[in-house]
Coordinates of C-alpha atoms and ligand atoms in Angstrom, one line a residue:
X1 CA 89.8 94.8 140.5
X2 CA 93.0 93.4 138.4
X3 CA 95.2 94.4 136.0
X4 CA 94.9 91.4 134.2
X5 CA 92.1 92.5 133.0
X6 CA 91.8 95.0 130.6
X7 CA 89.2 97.7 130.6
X8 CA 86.2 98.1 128.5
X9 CA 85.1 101.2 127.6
X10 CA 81.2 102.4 126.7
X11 CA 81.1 105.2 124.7
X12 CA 79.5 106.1 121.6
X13 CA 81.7 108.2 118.8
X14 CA 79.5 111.7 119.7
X15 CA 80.2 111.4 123.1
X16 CA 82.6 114.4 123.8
X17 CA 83.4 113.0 127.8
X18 CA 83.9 109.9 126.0
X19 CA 87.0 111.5 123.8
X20 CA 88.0 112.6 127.6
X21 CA 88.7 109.6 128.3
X22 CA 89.8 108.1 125.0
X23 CA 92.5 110.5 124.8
X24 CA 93.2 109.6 128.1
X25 CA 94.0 106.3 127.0
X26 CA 95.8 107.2 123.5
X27 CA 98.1 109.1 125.0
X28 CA 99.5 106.8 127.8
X29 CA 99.0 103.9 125.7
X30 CA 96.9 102.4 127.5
X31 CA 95.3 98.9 125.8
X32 CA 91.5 98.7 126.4
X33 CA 88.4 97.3 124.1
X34 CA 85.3 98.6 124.4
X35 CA 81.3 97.9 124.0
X36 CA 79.8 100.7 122.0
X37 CA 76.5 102.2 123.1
X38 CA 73.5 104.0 121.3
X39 CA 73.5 107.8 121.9
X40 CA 69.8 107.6 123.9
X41 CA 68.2 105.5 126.2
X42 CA 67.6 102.1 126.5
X43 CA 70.6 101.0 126.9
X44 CA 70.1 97.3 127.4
X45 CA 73.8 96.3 127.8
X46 CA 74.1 98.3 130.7
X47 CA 71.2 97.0 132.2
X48 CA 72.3 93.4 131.9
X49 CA 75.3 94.6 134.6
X50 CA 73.0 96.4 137.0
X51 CA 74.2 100.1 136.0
X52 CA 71.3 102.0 136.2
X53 CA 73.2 105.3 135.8
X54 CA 72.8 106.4 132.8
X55 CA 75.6 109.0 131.4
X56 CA 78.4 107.6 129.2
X57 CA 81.1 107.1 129.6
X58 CA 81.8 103.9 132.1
X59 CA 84.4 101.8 132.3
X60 CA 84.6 98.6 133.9
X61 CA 87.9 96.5 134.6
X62 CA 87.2 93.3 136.1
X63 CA 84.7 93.4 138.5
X64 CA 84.2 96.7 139.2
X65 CA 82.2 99.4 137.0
X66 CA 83.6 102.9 137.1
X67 CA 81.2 105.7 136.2
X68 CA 82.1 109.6 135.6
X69 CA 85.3 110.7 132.9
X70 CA 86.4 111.9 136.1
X71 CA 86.6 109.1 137.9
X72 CA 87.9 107.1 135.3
X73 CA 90.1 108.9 134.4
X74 CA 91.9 109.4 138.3
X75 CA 91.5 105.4 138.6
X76 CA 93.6 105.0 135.8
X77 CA 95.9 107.3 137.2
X78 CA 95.7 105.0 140.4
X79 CA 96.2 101.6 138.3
X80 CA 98.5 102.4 135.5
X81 CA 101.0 104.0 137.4
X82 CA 104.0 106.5 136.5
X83 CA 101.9 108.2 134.4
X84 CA 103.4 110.7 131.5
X85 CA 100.6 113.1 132.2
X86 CA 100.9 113.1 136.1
X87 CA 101.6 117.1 137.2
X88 CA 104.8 117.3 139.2
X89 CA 103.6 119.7 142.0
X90 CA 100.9 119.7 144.3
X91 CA 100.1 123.1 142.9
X92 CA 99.8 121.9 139.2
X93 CA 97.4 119.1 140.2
X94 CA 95.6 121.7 142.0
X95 CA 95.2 123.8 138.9
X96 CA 94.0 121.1 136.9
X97 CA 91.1 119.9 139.1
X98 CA 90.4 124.1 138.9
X99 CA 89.8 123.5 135.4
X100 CA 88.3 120.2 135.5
X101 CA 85.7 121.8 137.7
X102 CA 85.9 125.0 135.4
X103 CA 84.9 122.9 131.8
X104 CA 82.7 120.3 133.9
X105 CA 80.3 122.6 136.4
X106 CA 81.8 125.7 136.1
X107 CA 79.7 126.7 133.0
X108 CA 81.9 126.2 130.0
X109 CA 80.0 122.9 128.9
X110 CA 76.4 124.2 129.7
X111 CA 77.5 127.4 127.8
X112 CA 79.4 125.3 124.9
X113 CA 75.7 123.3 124.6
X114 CA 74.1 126.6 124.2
X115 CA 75.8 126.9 120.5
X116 CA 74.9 123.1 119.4
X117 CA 74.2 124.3 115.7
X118 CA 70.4 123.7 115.9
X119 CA 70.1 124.5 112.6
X120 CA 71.9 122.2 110.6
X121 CA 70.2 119.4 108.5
X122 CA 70.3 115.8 109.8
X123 CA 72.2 117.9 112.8
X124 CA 71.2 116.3 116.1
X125 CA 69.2 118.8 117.1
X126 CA 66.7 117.9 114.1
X127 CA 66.2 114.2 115.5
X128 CA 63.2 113.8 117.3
X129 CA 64.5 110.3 119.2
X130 CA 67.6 112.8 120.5
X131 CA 65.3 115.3 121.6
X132 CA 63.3 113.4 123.2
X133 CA 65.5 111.5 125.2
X134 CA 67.7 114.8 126.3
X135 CA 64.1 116.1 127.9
X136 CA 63.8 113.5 129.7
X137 CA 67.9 113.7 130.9
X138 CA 67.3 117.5 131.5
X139 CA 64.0 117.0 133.8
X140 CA 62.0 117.8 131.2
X141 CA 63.6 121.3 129.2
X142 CA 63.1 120.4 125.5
X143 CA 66.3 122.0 123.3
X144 CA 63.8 123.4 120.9
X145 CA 65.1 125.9 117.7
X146 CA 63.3 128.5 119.8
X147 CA 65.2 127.8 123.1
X148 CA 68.1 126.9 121.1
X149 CA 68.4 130.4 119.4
X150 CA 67.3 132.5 122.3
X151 CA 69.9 131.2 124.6
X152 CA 72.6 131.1 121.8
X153 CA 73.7 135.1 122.4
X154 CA 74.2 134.2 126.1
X155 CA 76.4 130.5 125.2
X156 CA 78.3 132.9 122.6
X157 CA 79.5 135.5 125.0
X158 CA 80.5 133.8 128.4
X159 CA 82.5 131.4 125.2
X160 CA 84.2 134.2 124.1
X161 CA 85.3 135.0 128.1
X162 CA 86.5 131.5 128.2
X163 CA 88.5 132.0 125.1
X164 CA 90.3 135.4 126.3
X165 CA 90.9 134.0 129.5
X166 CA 92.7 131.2 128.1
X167 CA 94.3 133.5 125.5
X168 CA 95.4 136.3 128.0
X169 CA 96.6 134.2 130.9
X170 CA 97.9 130.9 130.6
X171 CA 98.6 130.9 127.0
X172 CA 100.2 134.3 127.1
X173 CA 103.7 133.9 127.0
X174 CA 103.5 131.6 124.1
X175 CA 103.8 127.8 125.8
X176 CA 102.8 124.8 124.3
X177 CA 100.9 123.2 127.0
X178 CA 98.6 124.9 129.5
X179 CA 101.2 124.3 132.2
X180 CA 103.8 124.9 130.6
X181 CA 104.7 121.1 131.2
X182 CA 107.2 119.9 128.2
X183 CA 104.4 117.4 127.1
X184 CA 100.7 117.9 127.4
X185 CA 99.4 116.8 130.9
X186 CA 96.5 115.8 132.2
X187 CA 95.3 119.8 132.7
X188 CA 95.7 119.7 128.7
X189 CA 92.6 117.2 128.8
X190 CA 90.9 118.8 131.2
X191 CA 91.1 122.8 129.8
X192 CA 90.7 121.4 126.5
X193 CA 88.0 119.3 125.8
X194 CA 84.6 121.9 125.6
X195 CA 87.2 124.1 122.9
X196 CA 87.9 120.9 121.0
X197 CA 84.2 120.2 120.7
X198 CA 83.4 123.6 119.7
X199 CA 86.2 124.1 117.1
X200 CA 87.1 121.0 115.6
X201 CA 83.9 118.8 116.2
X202 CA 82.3 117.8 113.0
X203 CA 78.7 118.1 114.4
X204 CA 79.5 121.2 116.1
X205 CA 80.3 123.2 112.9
X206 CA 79.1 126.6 112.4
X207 CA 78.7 127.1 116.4
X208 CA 81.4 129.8 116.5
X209 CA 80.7 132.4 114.4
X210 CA 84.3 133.5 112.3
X211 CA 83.8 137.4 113.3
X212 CA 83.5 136.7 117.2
X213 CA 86.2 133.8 117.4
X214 CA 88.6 132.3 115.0
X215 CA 91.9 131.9 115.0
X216 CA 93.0 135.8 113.8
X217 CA 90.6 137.1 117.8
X218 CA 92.3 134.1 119.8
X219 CA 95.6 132.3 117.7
X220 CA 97.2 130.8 121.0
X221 CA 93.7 129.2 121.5
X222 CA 93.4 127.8 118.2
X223 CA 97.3 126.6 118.2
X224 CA 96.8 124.9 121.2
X225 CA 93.7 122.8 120.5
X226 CA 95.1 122.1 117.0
X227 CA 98.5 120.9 118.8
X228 CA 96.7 118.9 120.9
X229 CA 94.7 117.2 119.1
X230 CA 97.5 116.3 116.8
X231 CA 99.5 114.9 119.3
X232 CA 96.6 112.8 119.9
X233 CA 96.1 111.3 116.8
X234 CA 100.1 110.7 117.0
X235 CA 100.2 108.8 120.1
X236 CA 96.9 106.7 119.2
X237 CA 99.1 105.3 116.2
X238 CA 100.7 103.2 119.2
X239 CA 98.5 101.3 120.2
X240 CA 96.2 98.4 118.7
X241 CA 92.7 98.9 118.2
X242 CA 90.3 98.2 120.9
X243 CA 88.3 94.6 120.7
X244 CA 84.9 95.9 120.2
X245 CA 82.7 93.8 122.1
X246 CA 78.5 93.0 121.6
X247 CA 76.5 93.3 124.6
X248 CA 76.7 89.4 125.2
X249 CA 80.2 89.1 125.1
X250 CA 80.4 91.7 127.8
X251 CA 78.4 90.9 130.1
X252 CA 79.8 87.5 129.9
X253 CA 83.2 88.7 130.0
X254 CA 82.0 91.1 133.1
X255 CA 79.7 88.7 135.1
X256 CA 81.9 85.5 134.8
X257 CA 85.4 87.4 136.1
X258 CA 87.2 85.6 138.6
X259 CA 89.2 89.1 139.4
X260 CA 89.0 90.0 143.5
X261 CA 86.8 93.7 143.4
X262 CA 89.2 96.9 144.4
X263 CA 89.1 97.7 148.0
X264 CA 88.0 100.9 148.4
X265 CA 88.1 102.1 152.5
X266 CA 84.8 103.0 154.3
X267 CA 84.7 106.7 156.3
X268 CA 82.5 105.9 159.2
X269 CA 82.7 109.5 159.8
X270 CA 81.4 110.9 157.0
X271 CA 78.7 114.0 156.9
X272 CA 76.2 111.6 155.7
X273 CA 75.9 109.0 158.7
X274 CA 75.7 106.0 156.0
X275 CA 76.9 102.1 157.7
X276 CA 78.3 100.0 155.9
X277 CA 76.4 97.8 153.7
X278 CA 73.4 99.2 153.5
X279 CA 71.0 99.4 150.8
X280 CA 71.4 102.9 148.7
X281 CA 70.8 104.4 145.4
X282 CA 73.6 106.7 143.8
X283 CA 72.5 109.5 141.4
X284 CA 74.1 112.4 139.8
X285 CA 72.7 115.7 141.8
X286 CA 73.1 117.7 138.3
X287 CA 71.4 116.6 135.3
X288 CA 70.2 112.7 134.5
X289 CA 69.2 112.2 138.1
X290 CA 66.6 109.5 137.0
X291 CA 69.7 106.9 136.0
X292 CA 70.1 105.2 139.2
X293 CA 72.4 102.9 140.5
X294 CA 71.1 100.7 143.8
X295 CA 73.0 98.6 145.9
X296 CA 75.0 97.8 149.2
X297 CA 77.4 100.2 150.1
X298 CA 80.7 99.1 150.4
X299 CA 83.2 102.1 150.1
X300 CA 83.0 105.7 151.1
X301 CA 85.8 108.0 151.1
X302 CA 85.9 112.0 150.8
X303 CA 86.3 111.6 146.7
X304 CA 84.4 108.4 145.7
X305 CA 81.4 105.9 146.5
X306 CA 81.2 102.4 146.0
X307 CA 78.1 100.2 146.1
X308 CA 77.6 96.3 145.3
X309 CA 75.0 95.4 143.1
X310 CA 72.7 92.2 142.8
X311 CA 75.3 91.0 140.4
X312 CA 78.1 91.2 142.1
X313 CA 79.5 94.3 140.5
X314 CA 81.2 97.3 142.8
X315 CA 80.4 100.4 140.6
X316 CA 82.0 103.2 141.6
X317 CA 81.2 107.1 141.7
X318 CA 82.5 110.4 142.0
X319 CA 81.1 112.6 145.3
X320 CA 80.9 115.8 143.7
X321 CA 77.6 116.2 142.6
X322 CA 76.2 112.9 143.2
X323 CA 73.7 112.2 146.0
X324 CA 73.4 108.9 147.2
X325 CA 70.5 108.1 149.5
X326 CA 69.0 104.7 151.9
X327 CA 66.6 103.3 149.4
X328 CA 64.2 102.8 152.1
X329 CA 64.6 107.2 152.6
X330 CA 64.0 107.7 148.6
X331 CA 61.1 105.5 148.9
X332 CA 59.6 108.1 151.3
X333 CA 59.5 105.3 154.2
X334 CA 61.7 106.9 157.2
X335 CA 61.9 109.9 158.6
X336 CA 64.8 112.0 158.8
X337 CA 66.3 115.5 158.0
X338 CA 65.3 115.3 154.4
X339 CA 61.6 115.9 155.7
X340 CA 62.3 118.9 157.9
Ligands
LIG401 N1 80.1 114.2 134.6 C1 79.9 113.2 133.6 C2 79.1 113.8 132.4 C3 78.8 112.7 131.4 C4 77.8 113.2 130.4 O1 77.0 114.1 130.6 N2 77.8 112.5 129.2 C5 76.9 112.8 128.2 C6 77.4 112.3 126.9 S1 78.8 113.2 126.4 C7 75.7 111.9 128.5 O2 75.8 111.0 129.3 N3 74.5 112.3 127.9 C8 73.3 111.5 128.1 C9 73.4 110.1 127.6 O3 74.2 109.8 126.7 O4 72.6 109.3 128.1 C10 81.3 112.7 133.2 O5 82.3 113.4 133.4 O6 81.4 111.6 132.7

């Protein structure tokens, strides 16, 4: 990995962990370009690197490929250092992983799916390519108008929890930020990002009703995202647009780098028994398990995975909620626990 080289982010524009990151990047400032992807699979550009995971966003900086908003996101915290959005105190960095796990697996994005406005014309939810595709991504639950309006009553009211518990404890006394940091911080991004999508998202419109939400039920909510979001579009004023890049140029941009790959340590004494440099595959445990990434292991720590692919790349990986497994074990040739 280098800092001479400058990242590339793949995204596409309805990708709401995408803005993660992109706001991420507006409001440090930090230069990237970026190699846009279609919203569904096949995503041939990717495949031309050897990423077989398939969620969006990813971000590669020289040689190595860095999967999960997560992920990225810390990296960059690692990479670009003194960072405007760092929390001072090991307690406020606590917090904000809370609510990064909070919006992430806690329930606020599979509930903030729920209300996807199903109903709208030319709304995604009416394209049978996008339906499609997210069965297959779900393990095979279809986001049907039936399933769609039968789970909406559920979505709406653990929503409107979220909302009050925003509302009645951390916004309370009237702060700008979540933290009450004098600029927003990195716990902005991460509280902030399934409200955002809800109330300002112009697909999204029409998912929360005016008589349950709305500014007049929760007006520190709605100040907040709104202040956020400006001070978003503020800060990406700064910097120059990203290059966008066609598949070609990246991968010949990726696979011809000179850079030296970062060197992440390897735990020899981790729960999972895994040597060095053998052949795995690394898959999310939640949703969109069949996007897998094979290769040699080369990094392991308590946080992060790293494997080597047949092109060279190191692609790295978040631990929560990603399995990673011997190739010959998924192949159902060994034995071991897994058979038990
Ligand atoms: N934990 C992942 C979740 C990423 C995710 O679910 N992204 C959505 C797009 S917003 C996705 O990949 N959907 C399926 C797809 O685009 O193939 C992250 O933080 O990056």
């Amino acid at each position: 990995m280098s800092l001479t080289e400058k990242p590339i982010l793949f995204q596409y524009p309805l990708s709401i962990y995408s803005h993660r990151v992109l706001w991420y990047l507006w409001l440090r400032g930090i230069p990237y370009d970026e190699c846009a992807q279609p919203p569904v699979m096949p995503r041939p550009d990717l495949a031309s690197i050897g990423v077989g995971y398939r969620k969006i966003p990813i971000m590669t900086i020289g040689k190595d490929v860095y999967c999960d908003s997560r992920l990225i996101i810390s990296k960059l915290e690692s990479l670009y250092p003194n960072s405007c959005l760092a929390l001072q105190s090991p307690a406020d960095a606590g917090v904000r992983k809370l609510f990064e796990s909070w919006t992430i697996d806690g329930g606020i994005f599979a509930n903030a799916v729920k209300l996807m406005p199903f109903w709208l014309d030319k709304g995604l939810l009416q394209n049978k390519g996008f339906l499609d595709d997210r069965q297959k991504l779900m393990g095979g639950r279809r986001m049907t108008a039936e399933a769609m309006a039968a789970g909406r009553p559920e979505g709406l009211q653990h929503l409107r929890q979220a909302f009050e518990l925003l509302e009645t404890t951390f916004l309370a006394d009237g702060r700008e930020w979540i933290l009450a940091t004098k600029e927003p911080s990195l716990a902005d991004i991460d509280a902030v990002w399934p409200f955002e999508w809800l109330m300002v998202d112009k697909g999204m419109r029409g998912s929360l009703p005016n008589d349950q939400f709305g500014a007049q039920a929760y007006p520190r909510v709605y100040a907040w995202v709104q202040r956020f979001v400006a001070e978003v579009k503020k800060r990406k004023r700064n910097i120059s647009p990203p290059v966008a890049l066609d598949g070609a140029s990246m991968s010949q941009r990726v696979l011809s780098t000179d850079t030296v790959a970062e060197n992440v340590p390897f735990d020899k004494n981790d729960p999972l028994q895994l040597q060095q440099h053998e052949e795995v595959e690394v898959y999310p445990s939640d949703y969109g398990r069949t996007g897998k990434s094979t290769g040699q292991i080369v990094g392991l720590t308590t946080t992060e995975v790293v494997i080597r692919n047949k092109q060279g790349l190191h692609q790295h990986f978040p631990r929560w909620n990603f399995s990673i497994k011997k190739t010959e074990e998924a192949d159902g040739m060994t034995t071991g626990a897994s058979k038990i």
